[in-house]
Coordinates of C-alpha atoms in Angstrom, one line a residue:
Chain A
M248 CA 0.1 -0.1 -0.1
T249 CA 2.9 2.5 0.3
T250 CA 5.0 3.1 -2.9
T251 CA 3.2 1.3 -5.5
T252 CA 2.7 4.4 -7.6
R253 CA 6.3 5.6 -7.5
L254 CA 7.5 6.3 -11.0
H255 CA 10.5 4.3 -12.1
P256 CA 13.7 6.5 -12.4
T257 CA 14.1 6.2 -15.9
R258 CA 10.7 6.9 -16.6
R259 CA 10.9 10.3 -14.7
L260 CA 13.8 11.1 -16.8
I261 CA 11.7 10.3 -20.0
L262 CA 9.1 12.7 -18.6
Q263 CA 11.5 15.4 -18.3
G264 CA 12.8 15.0 -21.7
A265 CA 9.3 15.1 -23.0
A266 CA 8.7 18.6 -22.1
S267 CA 11.8 19.9 -24.1
V268 CA 11.2 18.0 -27.1
A269 CA 8.3 20.3 -28.1
L270 CA 11.0 23.1 -28.3
L271 CA 13.2 21.2 -30.5
G272 CA 13.1 22.4 -34.2
L273 CA 13.0 18.9 -36.0
G274 CA 14.7 19.7 -39.3
N275 CA 12.9 19.3 -42.2
L276 CA 14.9 16.9 -44.3
P277 CA 14.5 16.6 -48.1
F278 CA 14.2 13.1 -49.4
A279 CA 14.8 11.6 -52.7
G280 CA 11.8 9.3 -52.8
A281 CA 13.7 6.4 -52.7
H282 CA 11.6 3.2 -52.7
A283 CA 13.8 1.4 -50.0
A284 CA 11.2 -1.2 -49.3
A285 CA 12.1 -3.0 -52.5
N286 CA 15.7 -3.5 -51.7
D287 CA 18.0 -4.4 -48.8
K288 CA 18.9 -1.0 -47.7
Y289 CA 18.0 0.6 -44.6
P290 CA 15.2 3.3 -45.3
E291 CA 16.9 6.2 -43.6
E292 CA 15.1 9.0 -45.4
A293 CA 11.6 7.3 -44.6
F294 CA 12.5 7.2 -40.7
K295 CA 13.2 10.9 -40.8
L296 CA 9.9 12.0 -42.1
K297 CA 7.4 13.6 -39.7
S298 CA 4.1 13.0 -41.4
E299 CA 2.7 9.6 -41.9
A300 CA 1.7 10.1 -45.5
D301 CA 5.2 11.2 -46.3
A302 CA 6.6 8.4 -44.7
I303 CA 4.5 5.9 -46.5
K304 CA 5.2 7.6 -49.9
A305 CA 9.0 7.5 -49.1
L306 CA 9.1 3.9 -48.1
Y307 CA 6.6 2.5 -50.7
G308 CA 6.0 5.2 -53.4
K309 CA 2.3 4.8 -53.2
T310 CA -0.6 5.1 -51.0
A311 CA -2.6 2.5 -49.0
E312 CA -6.2 1.8 -48.8
P313 CA -8.0 0.5 -45.6
S314 CA -8.7 -3.2 -45.6
D315 CA -10.5 -5.4 -43.2
K316 CA -8.0 -8.2 -44.0
V317 CA -5.5 -6.5 -41.8
K318 CA -5.9 -7.1 -38.4
L319 CA -4.2 -4.6 -36.0
D320 CA -4.1 -5.4 -32.3
A321 CA -3.3 -2.6 -30.0
P322 CA -4.5 -1.6 -26.6
E323 CA -7.3 0.9 -26.1
I324 CA -5.4 2.7 -23.4
A325 CA -1.6 2.3 -22.9
E326 CA -0.6 3.6 -19.6
N327 CA 3.1 3.8 -20.5
G328 CA 3.7 5.4 -23.9
G329 CA 7.1 4.0 -23.8
V330 CA 6.2 0.5 -24.2
V331 CA 3.1 -0.1 -26.2
P332 CA 2.5 -3.6 -27.5
I333 CA 1.3 -3.7 -31.1
S334 CA 0.9 -6.7 -33.5
V335 CA -0.5 -7.1 -36.9
T336 CA -1.7 -10.2 -38.8
T337 CA -3.5 -10.4 -42.2
T338 CA -5.0 -12.9 -44.3
L339 CA -3.8 -11.3 -47.4
D340 CA -1.7 -13.4 -49.7
K341 CA 1.8 -12.6 -51.1
V342 CA 2.7 -10.3 -48.4
T343 CA 6.3 -8.8 -48.9
S344 CA 6.3 -6.2 -46.1
I345 CA 4.6 -5.0 -42.9
S346 CA 5.0 -1.4 -41.5
F347 CA 4.0 0.4 -38.2
L348 CA 3.4 4.1 -38.0
V349 CA 2.5 6.2 -35.2
A350 CA 0.7 9.3 -36.5
E351 CA 1.8 11.9 -33.9
N352 CA 5.3 10.7 -33.0
P353 CA 8.2 13.1 -33.9
F354 CA 8.9 10.7 -36.7
A355 CA 5.7 8.8 -38.0
L356 CA 7.4 5.6 -39.1
A357 CA 8.3 3.2 -36.2
A358 CA 9.3 0.1 -37.9
S359 CA 9.2 -1.8 -41.0
Y360 CA 9.6 -5.4 -41.7
R361 CA 10.4 -7.4 -44.7
I362 CA 8.5 -10.8 -45.1
P363 CA 10.3 -13.0 -47.4
D364 CA 8.5 -15.9 -49.2
G365 CA 7.8 -18.7 -46.5
T366 CA 7.5 -16.1 -43.6
I367 CA 4.0 -15.6 -42.0
P368 CA 2.7 -12.2 -42.3
S369 CA 2.3 -11.6 -38.7
V370 CA 4.5 -9.6 -36.5
A371 CA 4.3 -8.3 -32.8
N372 CA 6.4 -5.6 -31.4
R373 CA 6.7 -3.0 -28.8
L374 CA 6.6 0.8 -29.8
K375 CA 7.1 4.1 -28.1
M376 CA 4.1 6.5 -28.5
A377 CA 4.2 10.3 -27.6
K378 CA 0.6 10.8 -26.9
T379 CA -2.9 9.6 -27.8
T380 CA -2.9 9.1 -31.6
N381 CA -3.7 6.7 -34.4
V382 CA -1.5 3.7 -34.9
T383 CA -1.5 2.5 -38.5
A384 CA -0.2 -0.9 -39.9
I385 CA 0.5 -1.0 -43.5
V386 CA 0.7 -4.4 -45.3
E387 CA 2.3 -4.6 -48.8
A388 CA 0.7 -7.6 -50.5
D389 CA 1.2 -8.4 -54.4
G390 CA 2.3 -4.9 -55.0
K391 CA -0.6 -3.0 -53.2
L392 CA -0.8 -1.4 -49.9
Y393 CA -3.4 -2.1 -47.4
S394 CA -3.8 -0.4 -44.0
A395 CA -5.6 -0.7 -40.7
T396 CA -5.7 2.0 -38.1
K397 CA -6.5 2.2 -34.4
E398 CA -6.4 5.0 -32.0
V399 CA -4.5 4.2 -28.7
K400 CA -5.0 6.4 -26.0
V401 CA -1.8 7.1 -24.1
T402 CA -1.7 8.2 -20.3
V403 CA 2.0 9.0 -19.9
G404 CA 3.8 9.7 -23.0
G405 CA 6.8 7.8 -23.8
C406 CA 10.5 8.4 -24.7
G407 CA 11.0 12.0 -25.8
G408 CA 7.9 12.6 -27.6
Chain B
M230 CA 30.4 -10.6 -22.8
A231 CA 26.9 -11.9 -22.7
S232 CA 25.1 -11.7 -25.9
S233 CA 22.6 -8.6 -26.2
I234 CA 20.2 -11.0 -28.0
R235 CA 17.9 -13.4 -26.3
V236 CA 16.0 -15.5 -28.7
R237 CA 13.7 -18.5 -28.7
A238 CA 12.7 -20.4 -31.7
T239 CA 10.3 -23.2 -31.3
S240 CA 9.0 -25.5 -34.0
N241 CA 5.2 -26.3 -34.1
G242 CA 4.5 -28.6 -36.9
D243 CA 6.0 -27.0 -40.0
T244 CA 6.0 -23.5 -38.4
I245 CA 8.8 -22.1 -36.7
E246 CA 7.9 -19.2 -33.9
V247 CA 10.5 -17.0 -33.1
Q248 CA 10.6 -14.5 -30.2
A249 CA 13.6 -12.2 -29.7
L250 CA 14.5 -9.7 -27.1
I251 CA 17.5 -7.3 -27.4
Q252 CA 19.1 -5.2 -24.9
H253 CA 19.5 -1.8 -26.3
P254 CA 19.0 1.6 -25.1
M255 CA 17.0 2.7 -28.3
D256 CA 17.7 6.4 -27.5
T257 CA 15.7 8.8 -29.7
G258 CA 18.1 11.7 -29.6
L259 CA 15.2 13.9 -28.4
V260 CA 15.6 13.1 -24.6
K261 CA 17.6 15.0 -22.2
D262 CA 19.7 13.5 -19.3
S263 CA 19.6 14.5 -15.7
K264 CA 22.0 17.3 -16.4
G265 CA 19.7 18.7 -19.3
E266 CA 22.1 17.4 -22.0
L267 CA 20.4 15.8 -24.9
I268 CA 21.3 12.0 -25.0
P269 CA 22.4 11.4 -28.6
A270 CA 20.3 9.1 -30.6
H271 CA 21.4 5.4 -30.5
F272 CA 19.1 2.9 -31.8
I273 CA 19.1 -0.3 -33.8
Q274 CA 18.3 0.3 -37.5
Q275 CA 18.4 -3.3 -38.9
L276 CA 17.7 -6.7 -37.4
K277 CA 18.0 -9.7 -39.5
F278 CA 17.0 -13.4 -38.9
E279 CA 18.6 -15.9 -41.3
C280 CA 18.0 -19.8 -41.4
N281 CA 19.6 -22.2 -43.8
G282 CA 21.3 -19.4 -45.8
K283 CA 18.3 -17.6 -46.5
D284 CA 16.9 -14.3 -44.8
V285 CA 13.5 -15.3 -43.1
F286 CA 12.8 -11.9 -41.5
V287 CA 14.2 -8.3 -41.7
A288 CA 13.4 -5.5 -39.5
D289 CA 14.2 -1.9 -40.1
W290 CA 13.6 0.2 -37.1
G291 CA 13.4 3.9 -36.1
T292 CA 13.7 5.5 -32.8
A293 CA 10.1 4.7 -32.0
V294 CA 10.8 1.0 -31.2
S295 CA 10.8 0.7 -27.4
K296 CA 13.9 0.3 -25.4
D297 CA 15.0 -3.3 -25.1
P298 CA 13.2 -4.2 -28.2
Y299 CA 11.0 -7.4 -28.6
V300 CA 9.8 -8.9 -31.7
K301 CA 7.8 -12.0 -32.6
F302 CA 7.3 -13.6 -35.9
S303 CA 6.9 -17.2 -37.6
F304 CA 8.2 -18.8 -40.8
K305 CA 8.1 -22.1 -42.6
G306 CA 10.7 -24.0 -44.2
A307 CA 12.9 -25.2 -41.2
K308 CA 12.9 -27.9 -38.9
K309 CA 13.9 -28.7 -35.3
G310 CA 17.7 -28.6 -34.8
D311 CA 18.3 -26.0 -37.7
E312 CA 20.3 -23.0 -36.7
L313 CA 18.7 -19.6 -36.8
K314 CA 21.2 -16.5 -37.0
I315 CA 20.2 -13.3 -35.6
S316 CA 22.3 -10.1 -36.2
W317 CA 21.7 -6.2 -35.7
I318 CA 23.6 -3.1 -36.3
D319 CA 22.8 0.3 -34.7
N320 CA 23.2 3.9 -36.0
K321 CA 26.5 4.2 -34.3
G322 CA 27.9 1.2 -36.3
G323 CA 27.6 -1.1 -33.2
S324 CA 26.5 -4.8 -33.8
D325 CA 25.8 -8.2 -32.4
T326 CA 25.2 -11.6 -33.7
T327 CA 24.0 -14.8 -32.2
T328 CA 22.7 -18.2 -33.1
A329 CA 20.1 -20.3 -31.8
K330 CA 19.0 -23.9 -32.3
I331 CA 15.2 -24.4 -33.2
S332 CA 13.8 -26.5 -30.5

């Protein structure tokens, strides 16, 4: 009954940092529109873009359409925005890549996974979320992009957001 | 030094389920330390899983992946006793590699 609500020391640090981030000018970096998802290279430019739409365009060079065949599993409410468990599965065929984006993070693109032949199109991971916002999963299947979006409420923003 | 990568690969029929947990700070470069100085970005950019000479899963990560990242996926085309090779590289050129036997 005594100290159960005490913040973890590292989390306190994170919260201090969060306030300062708003003041940071996040450089507006130009990008070459490289379709990095197609090759083996780390898509550095896509990870530096602030908006979701720009990141998707930089990564894939096209836009996604919502699909109920993409199942995004994320909590309704995340108490700690530093660790939000998010997973996606899909019944789509010929999946080549799965990406996760968090709309109002400093940089929208969080993670992008390449799914070679023989690997099941289902990924679970843990992401940081700055605040309550939409999480989007993009599935690239047979050359087309499909998406699913879900809002996650964040009580305590995570890690410099 | 102990490996930064902990991995479990279990076969379930013809599907191998892989769970990996990596120790890494995953600093975003946006957070200040207790002295008010920015902690430089330090995060894993690419994590690769190879089995029988073939990439079975490649992760490209940004700074929004949580500290001490966790990832889970499944693949087909391997069996019990096969070796899975896991490697990562971060934005500062750091890296680590380990192997795990599929059980």
